[in-house]
Amino acid sequence: MKKLFWNKWIGFLIIVFFSFSIFTGCVPETGEKTKEGAAIGAVAGAAVGVLIDKNNRWRGAVIGAGIGALIGGTAGYIMDKAAKEAATTKKPVTYVSEDGIQKVYAKPVKSEGSCEWITVQYYEYGKLVKEEKKLICPN
């Protein structure tokens, strides 16, 4: 009976390991802003989740952290993508969410050798939330 249990457990772990290795091969390389956005979103989401789920605060924190990381990471990824696209095309780039709540605007400011200085602005509900200048160099 114990041997059957361990065989199933080891088989499950092997399936999980190979699933992760297959899925991570399809994921694009994550930039610094993607990681930063995911971390900030996870912390904020966990805090909100704890406050919302009064019956099981751990569950609320885990669900909130997951949702927050997904939203924050997506926003960071879009900021990185807009900056790289603006540097490549040397034209302003705008991304707007489907609901129109969030907007990312990236514009080239000046060239420095083969690199471009880009200003990236992140808006929510029409108000500027974050602005930063980035130096983007071709790989």
Steps between C-alpha positions, in 0.01 A plus 500: 500500500782744589686415180191581290464834681865594439481396134197724445667787687822472298300475175307813596823691572649393166190621315508834686872545429463434127190721479691792652796445270275493193299809598797712605661442161206682336508803730671812363797637690378713788637850531583691815170693499303177464663358811466828691133535403426141598666543840317824578172353376546186709559697820207734437274212396589298810421797725163554332427126504559482876256784556231360270494132607413518869426125530840381381762773483771268362278406208424867435869588511599223258222576251561875526875454454445287190259744339714801599816340359322426172367854462822670616720277287284564195520877550878479539533281192299747292718789622814307397347407164393858424847634585675246276258563214545878527880455498487272196259706291619840634134603517260544793308187601169484690334194652148535645317226690175372349294672769691825451602525867873449454732656245874475438666767287866470397687756292862527391674804649853489356756266349826409668715297261294197398280536811182703553381690805129427541245668726232253616180628659240279669146639540201369693158661460664777298742600778875457481602232750864444410758652269854384440783547255678190370804441283418224251787345304466238223596147598 
